[in-house]
């Protein structure tokens, strides 16, 4: 079968012919129907040797939807043809976090040689993907594969980040969302669907602000030198109760902490390599709280799928064949993808 494999750090992944995997034990084989291309894939491709605990080579692709086709003798509760989305964080399967469906915070996360599908283990940018256990599969009912695949990271990570702030997002509050790409446009919709907060969107691209508007943001503005002043104006000078940063570089962290209200919540989701210096006394807003959410839990993925099936969230997608992965990667790098690019084998 064809697979897009990362063979060397810092080099473009290679389309490669590999053996179609055969499920053993509790493993399940899924015929891939769609795989989302995440900005994290770019961070993985660009990583310096030794920066990530993964062993090369492996097949990329951690946002995967498809159909169950075969399974090993110990697999439970699977049916031929079942349409599923993969829960991508695969933990050790034996710590109490994994037992609770919180593989994203597995206690052995840093000693395993992987963080999940397409992140150290073979992922879904291929015709088939081998899943270690049926517990990593969530049924999608009648959702299309294009809609379902991005839910497993863009949807789940946004949902998990919002869930961590929900206590602070009541009526009369304001939340700024920075970076309205694959994750950010779903975060806007999830905020609208699950909280009462007012949503302010920030991006460097006009078309991303158009998408923010369509996703239900109350206000959108370009990231510029005066953005903090513009956003403060939107909160009558008080500042935002929460900021979700889907970029995470030095510029956005400065903006985020600059518009946060005292006692506000900052969730940094983007892996843009920015740094925050903590000092007391200092310039950070008093009482602010910082979280660094990573992906999401298995029960949360079931909730995100239910939200999508109810019509409360909709993924903006651009569909390309897997053979055009290099083009999709180039477009994502240049900021030319609107919403999520989805690759179809
Ligand atoms: P994306 O490329 O689809 O979207 C990023 C958006 O940010 C784009 O619309 C871009 O125009 C905008 N942007 C870039 N620089 C900006 C700036 N200075 N100010 C405002 N907007 C700016 O990326 P994505 O797939 O949505 O991923 C977003 C980030 O989240 C990436 O860093 C990715 O690695 C990270 N991520 C983290 C997790 C996690 O678990 N924490 C999971 C998935 C992705
Ligand atoms: Zn574990």
Coordinates of C-alpha atoms and ligand atoms in Angstrom, one line a residue:
X1 CA 0.0 0.0 0.0
X2 CA 1.0 3.6 -0.3
X3 CA 2.1 5.6 2.7
X4 CA 3.6 9.0 3.4
X5 CA 6.6 8.3 5.6
X6 CA 8.9 10.4 7.5
X7 CA 12.4 9.0 6.9
X8 CA 14.7 11.7 8.0
X9 CA 14.3 14.7 10.4
X10 CA 14.0 18.0 8.7
X11 CA 13.4 16.4 5.3
X12 CA 10.1 16.2 3.3
X13 CA 8.2 13.0 4.0
X14 CA 8.4 10.4 1.1
X15 CA 5.5 8.6 -0.6
X16 CA 6.6 5.0 -0.1
X17 CA 5.2 1.5 -1.0
X18 CA 5.0 -0.5 2.2
X19 CA 3.4 -3.9 3.2
X20 CA -0.3 -3.7 4.1
X21 CA -0.3 -4.4 7.9
X22 CA -1.9 -7.6 9.3
X23 CA -3.8 -7.2 12.6
X24 CA -2.6 -9.5 15.5
X25 CA -3.8 -9.8 19.1
X26 CA -6.2 -6.9 19.9
X27 CA -5.2 -4.9 16.9
X28 CA -7.8 -3.5 14.4
X29 CA -7.1 -2.7 10.7
X30 CA -8.9 0.4 9.4
X31 CA -9.2 1.3 5.7
X32 CA -8.4 5.0 5.7
X33 CA -11.0 7.3 4.1
X34 CA -9.6 10.7 5.1
X35 CA -6.7 12.1 7.1
X36 CA -6.4 15.7 8.2
X37 CA -3.1 17.6 7.8
X38 CA -2.3 19.4 11.0
X39 CA 0.2 22.1 11.6
X40 CA 1.7 19.7 14.1
X41 CA 2.7 17.6 11.2
X42 CA 4.9 20.5 10.0
X43 CA 6.5 20.8 13.5
X44 CA 7.2 17.1 13.4
X45 CA 8.7 17.2 9.9
X46 CA 10.8 20.2 10.8
X47 CA 12.0 18.8 14.2
X48 CA 15.7 18.6 14.8
X49 CA 17.1 15.1 15.3
X50 CA 16.7 14.2 19.0
X51 CA 14.0 16.8 19.7
X52 CA 11.2 14.3 19.7
X53 CA 11.3 10.8 21.3
X54 CA 10.1 9.1 18.0
X55 CA 12.0 6.5 16.1
X56 CA 12.2 6.8 12.3
X57 CA 10.7 5.9 9.9
X58 CA 7.0 6.1 10.5
X59 CA 3.9 7.0 8.5
X60 CA 2.5 10.5 9.3
X61 CA -1.2 11.3 9.9
X62 CA -2.9 11.6 13.3
X63 CA -6.4 12.8 12.3
X64 CA -7.9 9.7 10.7
X65 CA -11.4 8.4 9.8
X66 CA -12.2 5.2 7.9
X67 CA -13.8 1.8 8.0
X68 CA -12.9 -1.3 10.1
X69 CA -11.8 -4.1 7.8
X70 CA -10.1 -6.7 9.9
X71 CA -8.9 -7.5 13.5
X72 CA -6.9 -9.8 15.5
X73 CA -8.4 -12.7 17.6
X74 CA -8.4 -10.6 20.9
X75 CA -10.1 -7.5 19.5
X76 CA -13.4 -6.7 21.2
X77 CA -16.6 -5.0 20.0
X78 CA -15.7 -4.4 16.3
X79 CA -17.8 -5.0 13.2
X80 CA -16.7 -5.2 9.6
X81 CA -17.4 -2.0 7.8
X82 CA -17.9 0.0 11.0
X83 CA -17.2 3.7 10.3
X84 CA -14.9 5.2 12.9
X85 CA -12.6 8.0 13.8
X86 CA -9.3 7.2 15.6
X87 CA -8.6 8.4 19.1
X88 CA -5.0 9.4 18.2
X89 CA -3.1 9.6 21.6
X90 CA -2.0 6.1 22.3
X91 CA -0.6 5.8 25.7
X92 CA 1.0 2.9 27.6
X93 CA -2.4 1.3 28.2
X94 CA -1.5 0.4 31.7
X95 CA -1.2 3.5 33.8
X96 CA -4.3 5.0 35.6
X97 CA -4.4 7.9 33.1
X98 CA -4.8 5.5 30.2
X99 CA -7.3 3.4 32.1
X100 CA -9.4 6.5 32.5
X101 CA -9.3 7.3 28.7
X102 CA -6.7 10.1 29.3
X103 CA -4.0 8.6 27.1
X104 CA -3.1 12.3 26.2
X105 CA -1.7 12.6 29.7
X106 CA -0.2 9.0 30.0
X107 CA 2.3 8.8 32.8
X108 CA 4.8 7.1 30.5
X109 CA 4.3 9.7 27.7
X110 CA 7.9 10.6 27.6
X111 CA 9.5 7.2 27.9
X112 CA 7.4 5.6 25.1
X113 CA 8.9 6.1 21.7
X114 CA 5.6 7.6 20.4
X115 CA 2.7 10.0 21.3
X116 CA 0.3 8.1 19.1
X117 CA -0.9 7.6 15.6
X118 CA 1.3 9.4 13.1
X119 CA 3.5 10.6 16.0
X120 CA 6.1 7.9 16.3
X121 CA 3.7 5.1 15.4
X122 CA 2.4 4.5 11.8
X123 CA -0.5 6.9 11.2
X124 CA -3.2 7.4 8.6
X125 CA -1.5 9.0 5.6
X126 CA -1.8 5.6 4.0
X127 CA -4.4 3.3 2.6
X128 CA -4.7 1.4 5.9
X129 CA -3.8 2.1 9.5
X130 CA -3.2 -0.5 12.2
X131 CA -4.8 0.5 15.5
X132 CA -3.4 -1.1 18.7
X133 CA -6.8 -1.6 20.3
X134 CA -10.5 -1.1 19.5
X135 CA -10.7 1.2 22.5
X136 CA -9.1 3.8 20.3
X137 CA -12.1 3.8 17.8
X138 CA -15.1 6.1 18.1
X139 CA -18.1 5.4 15.8
X140 CA -19.1 8.3 13.6
X141 CA -22.5 7.2 12.3
X142 CA -23.4 9.1 9.2
X143 CA -20.7 11.8 9.4
X144 CA -18.6 12.0 6.3
X145 CA -15.0 10.9 6.7
X146 CA -13.8 14.4 5.6
X147 CA -15.8 15.9 8.5
X148 CA -14.9 13.2 11.0
X149 CA -11.1 13.0 10.5
X150 CA -10.3 16.6 11.7
X151 CA -12.5 16.0 14.8
X152 CA -9.8 13.7 16.2
X153 CA -7.3 16.5 16.8
X154 CA -8.5 19.9 15.5
X155 CA -11.9 19.2 17.1
X156 CA -10.7 17.3 20.2
X157 CA -7.8 19.5 21.1
X158 CA -10.0 22.6 20.9
X159 CA -12.8 21.0 22.8
X160 CA -10.4 19.9 25.6
X161 CA -8.8 23.4 25.8
X162 CA -12.3 25.0 26.1
X163 CA -13.4 22.4 28.6
X164 CA -10.5 23.4 30.9
X165 CA -11.7 27.0 30.9
X166 CA -15.4 26.5 30.9
X167 CA -15.8 27.5 34.6
X168 CA -14.6 31.0 33.6
X169 CA -16.7 31.5 30.5
X170 CA -20.1 32.4 31.8
X171 CA -22.5 35.1 30.6
X172 CA -20.9 38.6 30.3
X173 CA -17.4 37.2 29.8
X174 CA -15.1 37.6 26.7
X175 CA -12.7 35.1 25.2
X176 CA -10.1 35.9 22.6
X177 CA -9.1 33.2 20.1
X178 CA -5.7 33.8 18.4
X179 CA -5.1 31.8 15.1
X180 CA -8.2 30.8 13.2
X181 CA -6.9 27.8 11.3
X182 CA -7.8 24.1 11.6
X183 CA -8.0 24.2 15.4
X184 CA -9.1 27.9 15.9
X185 CA -12.1 27.9 13.7
X186 CA -13.5 24.8 15.5
X187 CA -12.6 26.4 18.9
X188 CA -14.8 29.4 17.9
X189 CA -17.7 27.1 17.1
X190 CA -17.1 25.0 20.3
X191 CA -17.1 28.2 22.4
X192 CA -20.4 29.2 20.8
X193 CA -22.0 25.8 21.2
X194 CA -20.9 25.1 24.8
X195 CA -20.4 28.4 26.6
X196 CA -22.0 31.8 26.9
X197 CA -18.8 33.8 26.4
X198 CA -18.4 36.5 23.7
X199 CA -15.8 35.5 21.1
X200 CA -13.1 37.8 19.7
X201 CA -11.0 36.4 16.8
X202 CA -7.5 37.4 15.8
X203 CA -5.5 36.2 12.8
X204 CA -2.9 37.6 10.4
X205 CA -5.0 36.7 7.4
X206 CA -8.2 38.3 6.2
X207 CA -9.7 35.0 4.9
X208 CA -9.2 33.4 8.3
X209 CA -11.2 36.3 9.8
X210 CA -13.9 35.6 7.3
X211 CA -13.9 32.0 8.5
X212 CA -14.0 33.2 12.1
X213 CA -17.1 35.2 11.3
X214 CA -18.8 32.3 9.6
X215 CA -17.8 30.2 12.6
X216 CA -19.8 32.5 14.9
X217 CA -17.1 34.9 16.3
X218 CA -18.6 38.2 17.5
X219 CA -15.7 40.3 16.4
X220 CA -12.5 39.7 14.3
X221 CA -9.3 41.8 13.9
X222 CA -6.0 41.4 12.1
X223 CA -2.9 40.8 14.3
X224 CA -1.0 44.1 14.1
X225 CA 0.9 46.5 16.3
X226 CA -2.3 47.9 17.8
X227 CA -4.3 44.7 18.2
X228 CA -4.1 44.7 22.0
X229 CA -5.6 48.2 22.1
X230 CA -8.4 47.1 19.6
X231 CA -9.3 44.1 21.7
X232 CA -9.2 46.0 25.0
X233 CA -11.6 48.4 23.4
X234 CA -13.9 45.5 22.7
X235 CA -13.9 44.7 26.5
X236 CA -14.5 48.3 27.6
X237 CA -10.9 48.4 28.7
X238 CA -11.2 45.5 31.2
X239 CA -9.5 42.9 29.1
X240 CA -10.4 39.3 28.1
X241 CA -11.5 36.8 30.7
X242 CA -9.8 34.1 28.7
X243 CA -7.4 33.7 25.8
X244 CA -6.9 30.6 23.6
X245 CA -3.6 30.9 21.7
X246 CA -3.5 28.6 18.7
X247 CA -0.1 30.0 17.6
X248 CA 2.0 30.2 20.7
X249 CA 4.9 32.2 19.4
X250 CA 6.5 35.2 21.1
X251 CA 4.3 37.7 19.4
X252 CA 1.0 36.0 20.3
X253 CA 2.1 35.2 23.9
X254 CA 2.8 38.9 24.3
X255 CA -0.6 39.8 22.9
X256 CA -2.3 37.2 25.0
X257 CA -0.8 38.3 28.3
X258 CA -1.3 42.0 27.3
X259 CA -5.0 41.6 26.9
X260 CA -5.8 39.3 29.7
X261 CA -7.9 40.6 32.6
X262 CA -6.6 40.1 36.2
X263 CA -7.6 36.6 37.2
X264 CA -8.0 35.6 33.6
X265 CA -7.2 32.3 32.0
X266 CA -4.6 31.7 29.2
X267 CA -4.5 28.4 27.4
X268 CA -1.5 28.0 25.1
X269 CA -2.3 25.3 22.5
X270 CA 0.0 26.4 19.6
X271 CA 3.5 25.0 19.5
X272 CA 5.0 28.1 18.1
X273 CA 8.1 28.0 20.4
X274 CA 7.3 31.3 22.3
X275 CA 8.5 31.8 25.8
X276 CA 6.9 33.5 28.8
X277 CA 9.0 34.7 31.7
X278 CA 7.3 34.6 35.1
X279 CA 8.3 37.0 37.7
X280 CA 6.7 38.6 40.8
X281 CA 6.3 41.5 40.8
X282 CA 6.2 41.8 37.1
X283 CA 4.2 42.7 34.1
X284 CA 1.9 39.6 33.9
X285 CA -1.7 40.2 34.9
X286 CA -2.2 39.5 38.6
X287 CA -4.0 36.2 39.3
X288 CA -3.8 34.9 35.8
X289 CA -3.7 31.2 35.2
X290 CA -1.8 29.4 32.5
X291 CA -2.6 26.0 31.0
X292 CA -0.8 24.0 28.3
X293 CA -3.5 21.6 27.1
X294 CA -2.4 18.6 25.0
X295 CA -4.8 16.9 22.7
X296 CA -7.9 15.5 24.6
X297 CA -9.4 12.5 26.3
X298 CA -11.3 9.6 24.8
X299 CA -14.7 10.5 26.4
X300 CA -14.2 14.0 25.0
X301 CA -13.7 12.7 21.4
X302 CA -17.1 11.0 21.8
X303 CA -18.6 14.3 22.8
X304 CA -17.0 16.2 19.9
X305 CA -18.4 13.6 17.5
X306 CA -21.9 14.0 19.0
X307 CA -21.6 17.8 18.6
X308 CA -20.7 17.4 15.0
X309 CA -23.5 14.9 14.3
X310 CA -25.9 17.4 15.9
X311 CA -24.8 20.1 13.4
X312 CA -23.4 22.4 16.2
X313 CA -19.9 22.3 14.7
X314 CA -18.8 22.0 11.1
X315 CA -15.3 21.6 9.8
X316 CA -14.2 23.8 6.9
X317 CA -12.2 21.4 4.7
X318 CA -10.2 21.3 1.5
X319 CA -9.9 17.8 0.0
X320 CA -6.8 16.7 -1.8
X321 CA -5.6 13.2 -2.9
X322 CA -2.9 11.7 -0.7
X323 CA -0.6 11.8 -3.8
X324 CA -0.8 15.6 -3.5
X325 CA 0.4 15.6 0.1
X326 CA 3.5 17.6 -0.8
X327 CA 1.3 20.3 -2.3
X328 CA -0.9 20.3 0.8
X329 CA 2.1 20.6 3.1
X330 CA 3.4 23.5 1.0
X331 CA 0.1 25.3 1.1
X332 CA -0.2 24.9 4.9
X333 CA 3.3 26.3 5.3
X334 CA 2.4 29.3 3.3
X335 CA -0.8 30.0 5.2
X336 CA -3.0 29.1 2.2
X337 CA -5.2 26.5 3.7
X338 CA -8.6 27.6 4.8
X339 CA -9.8 25.5 7.8
X340 CA -8.4 22.0 7.4
X341 CA -6.8 20.2 4.4
X342 CA -7.9 16.6 4.3
X343 CA -6.0 13.9 2.3
X344 CA -7.8 11.1 0.7
X345 CA -5.9 7.9 -0.2
Ligands
LIG1 P1 -3.1 26.2 11.1 O1 -1.9 26.5 10.3 O2 -4.3 25.6 10.5 O3 -3.7 27.6 11.8 C1 -2.8 28.6 12.4 C2 -3.5 29.9 12.2 O4 -2.8 30.9 12.9 C3 -3.5 30.4 10.7 O5 -4.8 30.8 10.4 C4 -2.5 31.5 10.7 O6 -2.8 32.5 9.8 C5 -2.7 32.1 12.1 N1 -1.5 32.8 12.6 C6 -0.2 32.6 12.4 N2 0.6 33.5 13.0 C7 -0.2 34.3 13.6 C8 0.0 35.5 14.5 N3 1.2 35.9 14.8 N4 -1.1 36.1 15.0 C9 -2.4 35.6 14.7 N5 -2.6 34.5 14.0 C10 -1.6 33.9 13.4 O7 -2.6 25.4 12.4 P2 -3.4 24.3 13.3 O8 -3.4 23.0 12.6 O9 -4.7 24.9 13.6 O10 -2.5 24.3 14.6 C11 -2.3 25.4 15.4 C12 -1.2 25.2 16.4 O11 -1.7 24.2 17.4 C13 0.1 24.6 15.8 O12 1.2 25.1 16.5 C14 -0.1 23.1 16.2 O13 1.2 22.4 16.2 C15 -0.7 23.2 17.5 N6 -1.4 22.0 18.0 C16 -1.3 21.8 19.3 C17 -2.0 20.7 19.8 C18 -2.0 20.4 21.3 O14 -2.4 19.3 21.7 N7 -1.6 21.3 22.1 C19 -2.8 19.9 18.9 C20 -2.8 20.2 17.6 C21 -2.2 21.3 17.1
LIG2 ZN1 -0.4 5.4 30.2

